CSV table of C-alpha atoms in Angstrom, one decimal:
chain,number,residue,atom,x,y,z
A,1,MET,CA,142.0,137.1,245.9
A,2,GLN,CA,140.7,133.9,245.7
A,3,ASN,CA,139.4,133.3,242.4
A,4,PRO,CA,135.2,131.8,242.9
A,5,LYS,CA,136.0,128.7,241.0
A,6,GLU,CA,138.1,127.4,242.8
A,7,LYS,CA,135.8,127.1,245.7
A,8,MET,CA,133.2,125.0,243.5
A,9,ASP,CA,133.0,121.8,244.5
A,10,VAL,CA,133.0,119.8,241.6
A,11,SER,CA,131.6,116.4,242.7
A,12,GLN,CA,128.5,118.6,244.6
A,13,SER,CA,127.9,120.2,240.9
A,14,ILE,CA,127.9,117.0,239.6
A,15,LEU,CA,125.4,115.1,242.0
A,16,SER,CA,122.9,117.8,241.8
A,17,LEU,CA,122.9,117.9,238.7
A,18,ILE,CA,122.0,114.2,238.1
A,19,PHE,CA,119.6,114.8,241.4
A,20,ILE,CA,117.6,117.1,239.6
A,21,ILE,CA,117.7,115.3,236.7
A,22,SER,CA,116.5,112.0,238.1
A,23,ILE,CA,113.9,113.8,240.1
A,24,GLY,CA,112.6,115.6,236.3
A,25,VAL,CA,112.5,111.8,234.9
A,26,ILE,CA,111.0,110.8,237.8
A,27,SER,CA,108.3,112.9,237.7
A,28,PHE,CA,107.8,112.8,234.0
A,29,LEU,CA,107.0,108.8,234.3
A,30,VAL,CA,104.2,109.5,237.2
A,31,ILE,CA,102.5,112.1,235.0
A,32,HIS,CA,103.3,110.5,231.7
A,33,PRO,CA,99.7,108.6,232.0
A,34,PHE,CA,98.3,112.1,232.3
A,35,ILE,CA,99.9,113.8,229.5
A,36,LEU,CA,97.6,113.3,226.7
A,37,GLY,CA,93.8,114.1,228.4
A,38,PHE,CA,95.5,117.2,229.7
A,39,SER,CA,96.8,118.3,226.4
A,40,TRP,CA,93.8,118.4,225.0
A,41,ALA,CA,91.8,119.5,227.9
A,42,SER,CA,94.6,122.5,227.4
A,43,MET,CA,93.6,122.8,223.7
A,44,ILE,CA,89.8,122.5,224.3
A,45,VAL,CA,90.0,125.0,227.3
A,46,ILE,CA,92.3,127.6,225.2
A,47,SER,CA,89.6,127.4,222.1
A,48,THR,CA,86.2,127.9,223.9
A,49,TRP,CA,87.4,130.3,226.6
A,50,PRO,CA,85.7,133.5,224.9
A,51,LEU,CA,82.7,130.9,225.1
A,52,MET,CA,82.9,130.5,228.9
A,53,LEU,CA,83.4,134.2,229.7
A,54,LYS,CA,80.2,134.8,227.4
A,55,ILE,CA,78.1,132.2,229.1
A,56,GLN,CA,79.5,133.3,232.7
A,57,LYS,CA,78.7,137.1,231.7
A,58,PHE,CA,75.2,135.8,230.5
A,59,LEU,CA,74.7,133.9,233.8
A,60,GLY,CA,75.7,137.1,236.2
A,61,GLY,CA,79.2,136.2,236.7
A,62,LYS,CA,78.6,132.5,238.4
A,63,ARG,CA,81.5,130.3,237.2
A,64,SER,CA,80.2,127.4,238.5
A,65,LEU,CA,77.0,127.5,236.5
A,66,ALA,CA,79.2,128.5,233.4
A,67,VAL,CA,81.2,125.7,233.8
A,68,ALA,CA,78.6,122.8,234.2
A,69,ILE,CA,77.3,124.1,230.8
A,70,MET,CA,80.3,124.0,229.0
A,71,ILE,CA,81.0,120.1,230.1
A,72,ILE,CA,77.8,119.2,229.1
A,73,ILE,CA,78.8,120.9,225.7
A,74,LEU,CA,81.5,118.8,225.9
A,75,LEU,CA,79.6,115.4,226.6
A,76,LEU,CA,77.4,116.5,223.3
A,77,LEU,CA,80.8,117.0,220.9
A,78,PHE,CA,83.1,114.3,222.4
A,79,ILE,CA,81.8,111.5,224.5
A,80,ILE,CA,78.3,110.6,223.4
A,81,PRO,CA,79.6,110.3,219.6
A,82,VAL,CA,82.6,108.0,220.8
A,83,PHE,CA,80.2,105.8,222.4
A,84,PHE,CA,78.0,105.9,219.5
A,85,LEU,CA,80.5,105.4,217.1
A,86,VAL,CA,81.9,102.0,219.1
A,87,ASN,CA,78.3,100.7,219.3
A,88,SER,CA,78.2,101.0,215.9
A,89,LEU,CA,81.8,99.7,214.9
A,90,ILE,CA,80.5,96.7,217.1
A,91,ALA,CA,77.0,96.1,215.6
A,92,THR,CA,78.3,95.9,212.3
A,93,SER,CA,81.4,94.1,212.7
A,94,ILE,CA,79.6,91.3,214.6
A,95,PRO,CA,78.2,89.9,211.3
A,96,LEU,CA,81.8,89.9,209.6
A,97,ILE,CA,83.2,88.0,212.9
A,98,HIS,CA,81.0,85.3,211.9
A,99,TRP,CA,81.6,84.9,208.4
A,100,PHE,CA,85.0,85.0,208.9
A,101,SER,CA,84.3,82.2,212.2
A,102,SER,CA,82.4,80.0,209.9
A,103,ASN,CA,83.6,76.8,208.1
A,104,ASN,CA,81.2,77.8,205.3
A,105,LEU,CA,83.4,80.6,203.3
A,106,GLU,CA,84.0,80.3,199.9
A,107,PHE,CA,85.6,82.2,197.2
A,108,PRO,CA,83.1,83.9,195.1
A,109,GLU,CA,82.6,82.4,191.4
A,110,LEU,CA,83.2,85.9,189.7
A,111,VAL,CA,81.2,85.2,186.6
A,112,TRP,CA,81.0,88.7,185.8
A,113,LEU,CA,84.6,88.2,184.8
A,114,GLN,CA,84.0,86.1,180.9
A,115,ASP,CA,82.1,89.8,179.7
A,116,ILE,CA,85.4,91.3,180.2
A,117,PRO,CA,86.6,92.2,176.7
A,118,LEU,CA,89.6,90.5,175.7
A,119,ILE,CA,91.3,89.2,179.1
A,120,GLY,CA,88.0,88.3,180.6
A,121,LYS,CA,87.8,84.4,179.8
A,122,LYS,CA,91.0,84.1,180.7
A,123,ILE,CA,91.1,85.7,183.8
A,124,PHE,CA,88.6,83.4,184.6
A,125,ILE,CA,90.1,80.2,183.6
A,126,SER,CA,92.6,80.9,185.9
A,127,TYR,CA,90.8,82.0,188.7
A,128,GLN,CA,88.5,78.7,188.2
A,129,ASP,CA,92.1,76.6,188.3
A,130,LEU,CA,93.3,78.6,191.3
A,131,LEU,CA,90.1,77.5,193.4
A,132,SER,CA,90.1,73.9,192.0
A,133,GLY,CA,93.4,73.7,193.3
A,134,ASP,CA,95.3,76.0,195.2
A,135,GLY,CA,92.3,78.2,196.4
A,136,GLY,CA,91.1,75.0,198.2
A,137,GLU,CA,94.4,74.4,199.5
A,138,LEU,CA,94.5,78.7,200.4
A,139,ILE,CA,91.1,77.8,202.7
A,140,ARG,CA,92.6,75.1,204.4
A,141,GLU,CA,95.2,76.9,205.4
A,142,VAL,CA,93.5,80.7,206.1
A,143,ARG,CA,90.8,78.5,208.2
A,144,PRO,CA,92.6,77.7,211.7
A,145,TYR,CA,93.4,81.7,212.1
A,146,MET,CA,89.9,82.9,211.5
A,147,GLY,CA,89.8,81.6,215.8
A,148,ARG,CA,91.9,84.6,216.3
A,149,THR,CA,89.2,87.7,215.4
A,150,THR,CA,88.2,87.3,219.2
A,151,GLU,CA,92.0,88.2,220.1
A,152,PHE,CA,91.7,91.4,217.9
A,153,ILE,CA,88.3,92.2,219.0
A,154,ILE,CA,89.7,92.2,222.5
A,155,LEU,CA,92.8,94.4,221.6
A,156,GLN,CA,90.8,96.8,220.2
A,157,ALA,CA,88.4,96.9,223.0
A,158,LYS,CA,91.1,97.5,225.3
A,159,ASN,CA,92.5,100.6,223.1
A,160,CYS,CA,88.9,101.8,223.3
A,161,GLY,CA,89.3,101.7,226.8
A,162,LEU,CA,92.0,103.4,227.2
A,163,PHE,CA,90.4,106.0,224.7
A,164,VAL,CA,87.5,106.6,226.9
A,165,ILE,CA,90.0,107.3,229.7
A,166,HIS,CA,91.9,109.9,228.4
A,167,LEU,CA,88.4,111.3,227.4
A,168,MET,CA,87.3,111.3,231.2
A,169,LEU,CA,90.7,112.2,232.5
A,170,MET,CA,90.3,115.3,229.7
A,171,LEU,CA,86.4,116.5,231.0
A,172,PHE,CA,88.5,116.5,234.6
A,173,PHE,CA,91.1,118.1,233.3
A,174,SER,CA,88.9,120.9,231.7
A,175,VAL,CA,86.9,121.4,234.8
A,176,LEU,CA,90.2,122.5,236.7
A,177,LEU,CA,91.5,125.1,233.8
A,178,TYR,CA,87.8,126.0,233.3
A,179,TRP,CA,87.5,126.7,237.3
A,180,ASN,CA,91.4,128.2,237.6
A,181,GLY,CA,91.8,129.3,234.1
A,182,GLU,CA,93.1,133.3,235.1
A,183,LYS,CA,95.4,131.8,237.6
A,184,ILE,CA,97.0,129.4,235.4
A,185,SER,CA,96.9,131.3,232.6
A,186,LYS,CA,98.9,133.9,235.0
A,187,SER,CA,101.5,131.5,235.5
A,188,ILE,CA,102.5,130.8,232.3
A,189,ARG,CA,103.1,134.3,231.3
A,190,HIS,CA,105.4,134.4,234.3
A,191,PHE,CA,107.2,131.2,233.1
A,192,ALA,CA,106.9,132.3,229.9
A,193,CYS,CA,108.6,136.1,230.7
A,194,ARG,CA,111.2,134.2,232.6
A,195,LEU,CA,112.6,132.4,229.7
A,196,SER,CA,112.3,135.6,227.7
A,197,SER,CA,111.1,138.8,229.0
A,198,LYS,CA,111.5,140.1,225.4
A,199,ASN,CA,109.0,137.4,223.4
A,200,GLY,CA,107.5,135.7,226.4
A,201,ASP,CA,104.0,137.1,226.6
A,202,ALA,CA,104.1,137.8,222.8
A,203,ILE,CA,104.8,133.9,222.5
A,204,ILE,CA,101.9,132.8,224.3
A,205,PHE,CA,99.7,135.2,222.5
A,206,LEU,CA,100.8,133.6,219.1
A,207,ALA,CA,100.2,129.8,220.6
A,208,VAL,CA,96.6,131.0,222.4
A,209,GLN,CA,95.9,132.7,218.8
A,210,ALA,CA,97.2,129.3,216.4
A,211,VAL,CA,94.9,126.6,218.6
A,212,ARG,CA,91.9,129.2,218.5
A,213,ALA,CA,92.5,129.3,214.7
A,214,VAL,CA,93.0,125.7,214.0
A,215,ALA,CA,89.7,125.1,216.4
A,216,LEU,CA,87.4,127.5,214.4
A,217,GLY,CA,89.5,126.6,210.7
A,218,VAL,CA,89.8,122.8,211.3
A,219,ALA,CA,87.5,121.5,213.8
A,220,VAL,CA,84.7,123.7,213.2
A,221,THR,CA,84.8,123.3,209.8
A,222,ALA,CA,85.0,119.7,209.6
A,223,LEU,CA,82.2,119.5,212.2
A,224,ILE,CA,79.7,121.5,209.9
A,225,GLN,CA,80.8,119.4,206.8
A,226,ALA,CA,80.1,115.9,208.5
A,227,ILE,CA,76.9,117.4,210.1
A,228,LEU,CA,75.8,118.2,206.2
A,229,SER,CA,77.5,115.1,204.9
A,230,GLY,CA,75.4,113.1,207.2
A,231,ILE,CA,71.9,114.7,206.5
A,232,GLY,CA,72.7,114.2,202.5
A,233,LEU,CA,73.4,110.3,203.5
A,234,LEU,CA,70.5,110.1,205.5
A,235,VAL,CA,67.8,111.7,203.2
A,236,SER,CA,69.6,109.8,200.1
A,237,GLY,CA,68.8,106.2,202.0
A,238,VAL,CA,72.6,105.0,202.7
A,239,PRO,CA,72.7,102.9,204.9
A,240,TYR,CA,75.1,103.4,208.1
A,241,TRP,CA,75.0,107.1,207.4
A,242,ALA,CA,75.8,107.9,211.3
A,243,LEU,CA,78.9,105.7,211.5
A,244,LEU,CA,80.1,107.2,207.7
A,245,MET,CA,78.8,111.2,209.3
A,246,ILE,CA,81.4,110.2,212.0
A,247,ILE,CA,84.2,108.9,209.7
A,248,ILE,CA,83.7,111.8,207.4
A,249,VAL,CA,84.6,114.2,211.0
A,250,PHE,CA,88.4,112.1,210.9
A,251,SER,CA,88.3,112.6,207.5
A,252,CYS,CA,88.1,116.5,206.9
A,253,LEU,CA,90.0,117.0,210.1
A,254,VAL,CA,93.2,114.8,208.6
A,255,GLN,CA,92.5,117.5,205.6
A,256,LEU,CA,91.1,114.9,203.0
A,257,GLY,CA,87.5,116.3,203.2
A,258,PRO,CA,84.5,114.4,202.8
A,259,LEU,CA,84.4,113.3,199.1
A,260,PRO,CA,86.7,110.2,199.9
A,261,ILE,CA,83.3,109.0,201.9
A,262,LEU,CA,80.3,110.6,199.5
A,263,ILE,CA,81.9,109.4,196.1
A,264,PRO,CA,81.8,105.8,197.5
A,265,SER,CA,78.0,106.5,198.8
A,266,ILE,CA,77.2,108.2,195.3
A,267,ILE,CA,78.5,105.3,193.1
A,268,TRP,CA,76.9,102.8,195.5
A,269,LEU,CA,73.1,104.6,194.9
A,270,TYR,CA,73.8,104.7,191.2
A,271,TRP,CA,74.8,101.2,191.5
A,272,ASN,CA,71.4,100.4,193.1
A,273,ASN,CA,69.8,101.8,190.4
A,274,ASN,CA,69.0,104.8,192.8
A,275,THR,CA,70.2,107.5,190.1
A,276,THR,CA,67.2,110.1,191.3
A,277,TRP,CA,68.7,110.1,195.1
A,278,GLY,CA,72.2,109.4,193.6
A,279,THR,CA,72.1,112.7,191.2
A,280,ILE,CA,71.0,114.6,194.4
A,281,LEU,CA,73.5,113.4,196.4
A,282,LEU,CA,76.5,114.6,194.0
A,283,ILE,CA,75.0,117.7,193.9
A,284,TRP,CA,74.8,118.5,197.5
A,285,SER,CA,78.5,116.7,197.8
A,286,CYS,CA,79.4,119.3,195.4
A,287,LEU,CA,78.1,122.0,197.6
A,288,VAL,CA,79.4,120.2,200.9
A,289,PHE,CA,82.9,120.6,199.0
A,290,ILE,CA,82.7,123.9,197.5
A,291,LEU,CA,81.7,125.3,201.3
A,292,ASP,CA,85.0,123.8,202.7
A,293,HIS,CA,87.1,126.6,200.8
A,294,ILE,CA,84.6,129.0,201.9
A,295,LEU,CA,84.5,128.4,205.4
A,296,ARG,CA,88.2,127.2,206.1
A,297,PRO,CA,89.4,130.4,205.8
A,298,PHE,CA,86.6,132.5,207.0
A,299,PHE,CA,87.2,130.6,210.3
A,300,ILE,CA,90.9,130.8,210.4
A,301,ARG,CA,90.8,134.3,210.3
A,302,MET,CA,88.2,134.9,212.8
A,303,GLY,CA,90.0,132.8,215.4
A,304,ALA,CA,94.0,134.8,214.0
A,305,ASP,CA,95.4,137.0,211.7
A,306,LEU,CA,98.1,134.2,210.6
A,307,PRO,CA,99.0,133.0,206.8
A,308,ILE,CA,96.7,130.1,205.9
A,309,LEU,CA,98.8,128.1,204.3
A,310,LEU,CA,100.7,128.1,207.5
A,311,ILE,CA,98.1,126.7,209.7
A,312,LEU,CA,97.0,123.9,207.5
A,313,SER,CA,100.6,123.0,207.0
A,314,GLY,CA,100.8,122.8,210.8
A,315,VAL,CA,97.9,121.2,211.0
A,316,ILE,CA,99.0,118.2,208.2
A,317,GLY,CA,102.3,118.2,209.5
A,318,GLY,CA,101.8,117.9,213.2
A,319,LEU,CA,99.1,114.7,212.3
A,320,LEU,CA,102.0,113.0,210.5
A,321,ALA,CA,104.5,113.7,213.2
A,322,PHE,CA,102.5,113.4,216.6
A,323,GLY,CA,99.3,112.3,215.6
A,324,ILE,CA,95.8,113.6,216.6
A,325,ILE,CA,96.9,116.2,219.2
A,326,GLY,CA,99.4,117.1,216.5
A,327,LEU,CA,96.3,119.2,215.1
A,328,PHE,CA,97.3,121.7,217.4
A,329,ILE,CA,101.0,121.5,218.2
A,330,GLY,CA,102.0,121.6,214.8
A,331,PRO,CA,100.5,124.9,214.0
A,332,VAL,CA,101.7,126.8,217.2
A,333,VAL,CA,105.2,125.4,216.6
A,334,LEU,CA,105.1,126.6,213.0
A,335,VAL,CA,103.9,130.0,214.5
A,336,ILE,CA,105.8,130.8,216.8
A,337,PHE,CA,109.0,129.6,214.5
A,338,TYR,CA,107.7,131.9,211.9
A,339,ARG,CA,107.0,135.2,214.3
A,340,LEU,CA,111.0,134.5,215.7
A,341,ILE,CA,112.5,134.1,212.0
A,342,ILE,CA,110.5,137.3,211.0
A,343,SER,CA,111.9,139.1,214.0
A,344,TRP,CA,115.2,137.9,213.9
A,345,ILE,CA,115.2,139.0,210.4
A,346,TYR,CA,114.0,142.7,210.8
A,347,GLY,CA,115.7,143.3,214.6
A,348,ILE,CA,112.9,144.2,216.5
A,349,SER,CA,110.8,142.0,218.8
A,350,ILE,CA,107.2,139.7,218.3
A,351,ALA,CA,105.5,142.5,220.1
A,352,SER,CA,106.6,145.1,217.6
A,353,ILE,CA,105.4,142.8,214.9
A,354,LEU,CA,102.3,141.8,216.2
A,355,ASN,CA,101.5,145.8,216.8
A,356,ASN,CA,102.3,146.9,213.3
A,357,THR,CA,99.8,143.8,212.3
A,358,SER,CA,96.9,144.6,214.1
A,359,LEU,CA,97.7,148.6,213.4
A,360,LYS,CA,97.6,147.3,209.7
């Protein structure tokens, strides 16, 4: 009786493997421009899927109207603020570009340096020597490069254009995912069960939990903090409050909180002798900061019964490793790894751990 391995054609196996790898690489290159938009759409649809089902139920089961309402909500939350941010950046950067490009660029006198005790006069004399000597030479060397600010603006405009394209792709893929959510979910679950019949379905459930926990505990909290901070900045009379509010959103997403923006605003108010509004904004900032530590754990518990430290570690690590999309990738990977380790330690499936957790 012949061994089946003797009938194996080694050359055919190698060529088949090369063909499969080549097809995989080419397919990745083809879909690469759409990966970021599809990833964002997937995270958003997973996070907002329960809301879409409630809207569909309220509208009598009409999926098309529910999808249209969800897209309008996404437009209000993502597209309009981004265009507003770009316009604000352009409006605030034009005077700065004119100042850099002008031939009247001069260093300030800094007369107040003389008022610093002990070392102030020495620093002021050294600074004046720099201006009268090497300082003038420095200005002459820098001026030819001022015209390159236009090139920088063009590069940033290109990046903004790519960002807008990804947003449009995100909206397009969101429509497809909302419309065919059940079919896509069933296909993903079948694929996961083919990889692991024991834990595949539970891993998909964990991934969905982690995404919703991040969306509620991190994204929603950041949005609430930014809105409250923007109200405080507007009422206290801080200029460019809308631009600062959008920056606060990103600051809260990366877990820095609103204080890196609010504290300089408070200092600016006191510097301009607006002590009353500075004090009011200081008290308001303290309330917003405290609210962060109340809302985030509450929303994370609403999204999933997962360790808060694990979610926050995944958010920060994911941002550092993968950029803004890592906001969701990091927690998903950490949660799945955490549950796999627990299941291996106790010798039971992830589904059993989830059932025991829910019973508790």
